[in-house]
């Protein structure tokens, strides 16, 4: 049973843990560098990217995670997690730093404020069956995707689900909709 | 591959409660101007609550407390990238409509302001913007949820810096939830009657063992250890009102409360971040205050 770490500094941690447990994986909260040693893959959940970014530094997790990512650790970032894994962040705070694990530029809060947050049915490349019920909450979009980035889904022609090697990122929250197919896709790649 | 639909559903339960889920493990800070909002964001707040006076000043000044000046809320929205919440008076749906039109991310129908309706809270289902409401017990929490609240916070006794009311409210809400999970199906009707709350919500609690929406703590948090206490009791995030900007040195205290909320089980860390923060807000004992804000709301 693969051990999947979930960065548990702030945000929607337990929804990811539930999805992973439902799929028979072993979720593990990651709060300090020592927690990383045991994990076969990592999820960076939704939350406030500015807050999580700050807490990554104070917990000494930034270097530890960067090192594992450099070694090819499979990682799935949702919403704030996508922002933290991108190469560039437009509209972020000037001191906000990201891991640069996937060659994309993202814009924060690209769909507007909370009153513009929405649910929609999303067609996803490689996913069989019904469209995916996607929940977008003050969501980011991908404004630039590098040549090695696969775009798996779009909204208004803007990428919202991307993959590059072991890195999968979603602008929306698959952990909130009760549909396990994207977690399954991620686990399948480990 | 099936086609995407162009349909977008805004203001759904999932979208409203979803933002609250994203704030879990975080600190929402009361701010009265853009400078404070910046300090809050720099310290790692997950959201700010824009209001004209913090509860301690509302207590001191007296008078009628109302929704803040929209210009002030706009000023705060411009300066931070994190969600901005604002307060409307209990039952004052017109203030809530204004806040929704302003594009605030959450409306707090708050007992800290002077109530506008002595019998009714706002029908929150009628809005796209999500609402947070205070509660002192489970019945109150469920009545607010039945009216459409997407997030519940303990009321505590705002503006006192005294944590005991928040502790009482959390223990009451969570204790009753634990008892309901042990009740049989017949007893759930008795619980609904006792709590003056819809039986469907009581049944949902019996099944899930928790509220249908997130539960945060507010009212009286002044130190990192206070944040750790309420998180260990079962709150999922904390609101800090007067506790930060009524203290000696707001920025480091704000930062320390953020750290303590994340690492609330790590007493060593809570101790470390609590060092040399200067004086906490002076506060006053919640049972000695003239106006009990927590008794507002029905």
CSV table of C-alpha atoms in Angstrom, one decimal, chain B residues 30-135:
chain,number,residue,atom,x,y,z
B,30,UNK,CA,-10.1,41.3,12.4
B,31,UNK,CA,-8.7,44.5,10.7
B,32,UNK,CA,-10.0,48.0,10.7
B,33,UNK,CA,-7.9,49.6,7.9
B,34,UNK,CA,-5.7,48.6,5.0
B,35,UNK,CA,-2.5,48.9,7.0
B,36,UNK,CA,-3.7,46.3,9.5
B,37,UNK,CA,-4.9,44.1,6.6
B,38,UNK,CA,-1.4,44.1,5.2
B,39,UNK,CA,0.1,43.2,8.6
B,40,UNK,CA,-2.4,40.4,8.9
B,41,UNK,CA,-1.6,39.0,5.4
B,42,UNK,CA,2.1,39.4,6.0
B,43,UNK,CA,1.7,37.3,9.2
B,44,UNK,CA,0.0,34.5,7.4
B,45,UNK,CA,-3.7,35.1,7.9
B,46,UNK,CA,-5.9,33.0,5.7
B,47,UNK,CA,-8.5,35.8,5.5
B,48,UNK,CA,-9.3,39.1,7.1
B,49,UNK,CA,-12.5,40.4,8.6
B,50,UNK,CA,-13.0,44.0,7.7
B,51,UNK,CA,-14.8,46.1,10.3
B,52,UNK,CA,-14.9,49.6,11.6
B,53,UNK,CA,-14.1,49.0,15.2
B,54,UNK,CA,-12.7,45.8,16.8
B,55,UNK,CA,-15.2,44.3,19.4
B,56,UNK,CA,-13.2,45.7,22.4
B,57,UNK,CA,-13.7,49.2,21.0
B,58,UNK,CA,-17.3,48.6,20.3
B,59,UNK,CA,-17.7,47.7,23.9
B,60,UNK,CA,-15.8,50.7,25.1
B,61,UNK,CA,-17.6,53.2,22.8
B,62,UNK,CA,-21.1,51.9,23.1
B,63,UNK,CA,-23.7,53.1,20.6
B,64,UNK,CA,-25.2,51.3,17.7
B,65,UNK,CA,-22.6,49.1,15.8
B,66,UNK,CA,-23.4,48.8,12.0
B,67,UNK,CA,-21.9,47.4,8.8
B,68,UNK,CA,-18.6,49.1,7.9
B,69,UNK,CA,-18.2,51.9,5.3
B,70,UNK,CA,-18.0,50.3,1.9
B,71,UNK,CA,-15.1,52.5,1.0
B,72,UNK,CA,-13.1,51.0,3.9
B,73,UNK,CA,-14.0,47.5,2.8
B,74,UNK,CA,-12.9,48.3,-0.8
B,75,UNK,CA,-9.7,49.8,0.5
B,76,UNK,CA,-8.9,46.5,2.2
B,77,UNK,CA,-10.0,44.4,-0.8
B,78,UNK,CA,-7.5,46.3,-2.9
B,79,UNK,CA,-4.5,45.8,-0.6
B,80,UNK,CA,-4.7,42.0,0.1
B,81,UNK,CA,-5.0,38.9,-2.1
B,82,UNK,CA,-6.5,36.7,0.6
B,83,UNK,CA,-10.3,36.5,1.1
B,84,UNK,CA,-12.0,39.4,2.7
B,85,UNK,CA,-15.0,38.9,5.1
B,86,UNK,CA,-17.3,41.6,6.5
B,87,UNK,CA,-20.0,41.8,9.1
B,88,UNK,CA,-23.7,42.5,8.7
B,89,UNK,CA,-26.1,43.0,11.6
B,90,UNK,CA,-28.3,40.0,12.6
B,91,UNK,CA,-31.4,40.1,10.4
B,92,UNK,CA,-30.2,43.0,8.4
B,93,UNK,CA,-30.5,41.5,4.9
B,94,UNK,CA,-30.0,44.8,3.2
B,95,UNK,CA,-26.6,45.2,4.7
B,96,UNK,CA,-25.8,41.7,3.5
B,97,UNK,CA,-27.0,42.6,0.0
B,98,UNK,CA,-24.7,45.5,0.0
B,99,UNK,CA,-21.7,43.4,1.1
B,100,UNK,CA,-22.5,40.8,-1.6
B,101,UNK,CA,-22.7,43.6,-4.2
B,102,UNK,CA,-19.3,44.8,-3.0
B,103,UNK,CA,-17.9,41.3,-3.7
B,104,UNK,CA,-16.8,40.4,-0.1
B,105,UNK,CA,-15.9,36.7,0.1
B,106,UNK,CA,-17.9,35.8,3.2
B,107,UNK,CA,-20.6,37.7,5.2
B,108,UNK,CA,-20.5,37.3,9.0
B,109,UNK,CA,-24.0,37.8,10.4
B,110,UNK,CA,-22.6,38.9,13.6
B,111,UNK,CA,-23.8,39.4,17.2
B,112,UNK,CA,-20.9,41.9,17.6
B,113,UNK,CA,-22.9,44.4,15.7
B,114,UNK,CA,-26.3,45.6,17.1
B,115,UNK,CA,-29.0,43.3,15.9
B,116,UNK,CA,-31.5,44.7,13.4
B,117,UNK,CA,-34.2,42.1,13.9
B,118,UNK,CA,-35.2,40.7,17.3
B,119,UNK,CA,-36.8,37.5,16.0
B,120,UNK,CA,-35.3,36.6,12.6
B,121,UNK,CA,-31.9,35.9,11.2
B,122,UNK,CA,-31.2,36.5,7.5
B,123,UNK,CA,-32.5,34.0,5.0
B,124,UNK,CA,-29.0,33.0,3.8
B,125,UNK,CA,-30.2,30.7,1.0
B,126,UNK,CA,-31.2,33.7,-1.0
B,127,UNK,CA,-27.6,34.8,-1.4
B,128,UNK,CA,-24.7,33.7,-3.7
B,129,UNK,CA,-22.1,34.9,-1.1
B,130,UNK,CA,-21.6,32.4,1.7
B,131,UNK,CA,-22.4,33.3,5.4
B,132,UNK,CA,-20.7,32.5,8.7
B,133,UNK,CA,-22.8,32.7,11.9
B,134,UNK,CA,-22.0,32.5,15.5
B,135,UNK,CA,-23.5,29.9,17.9
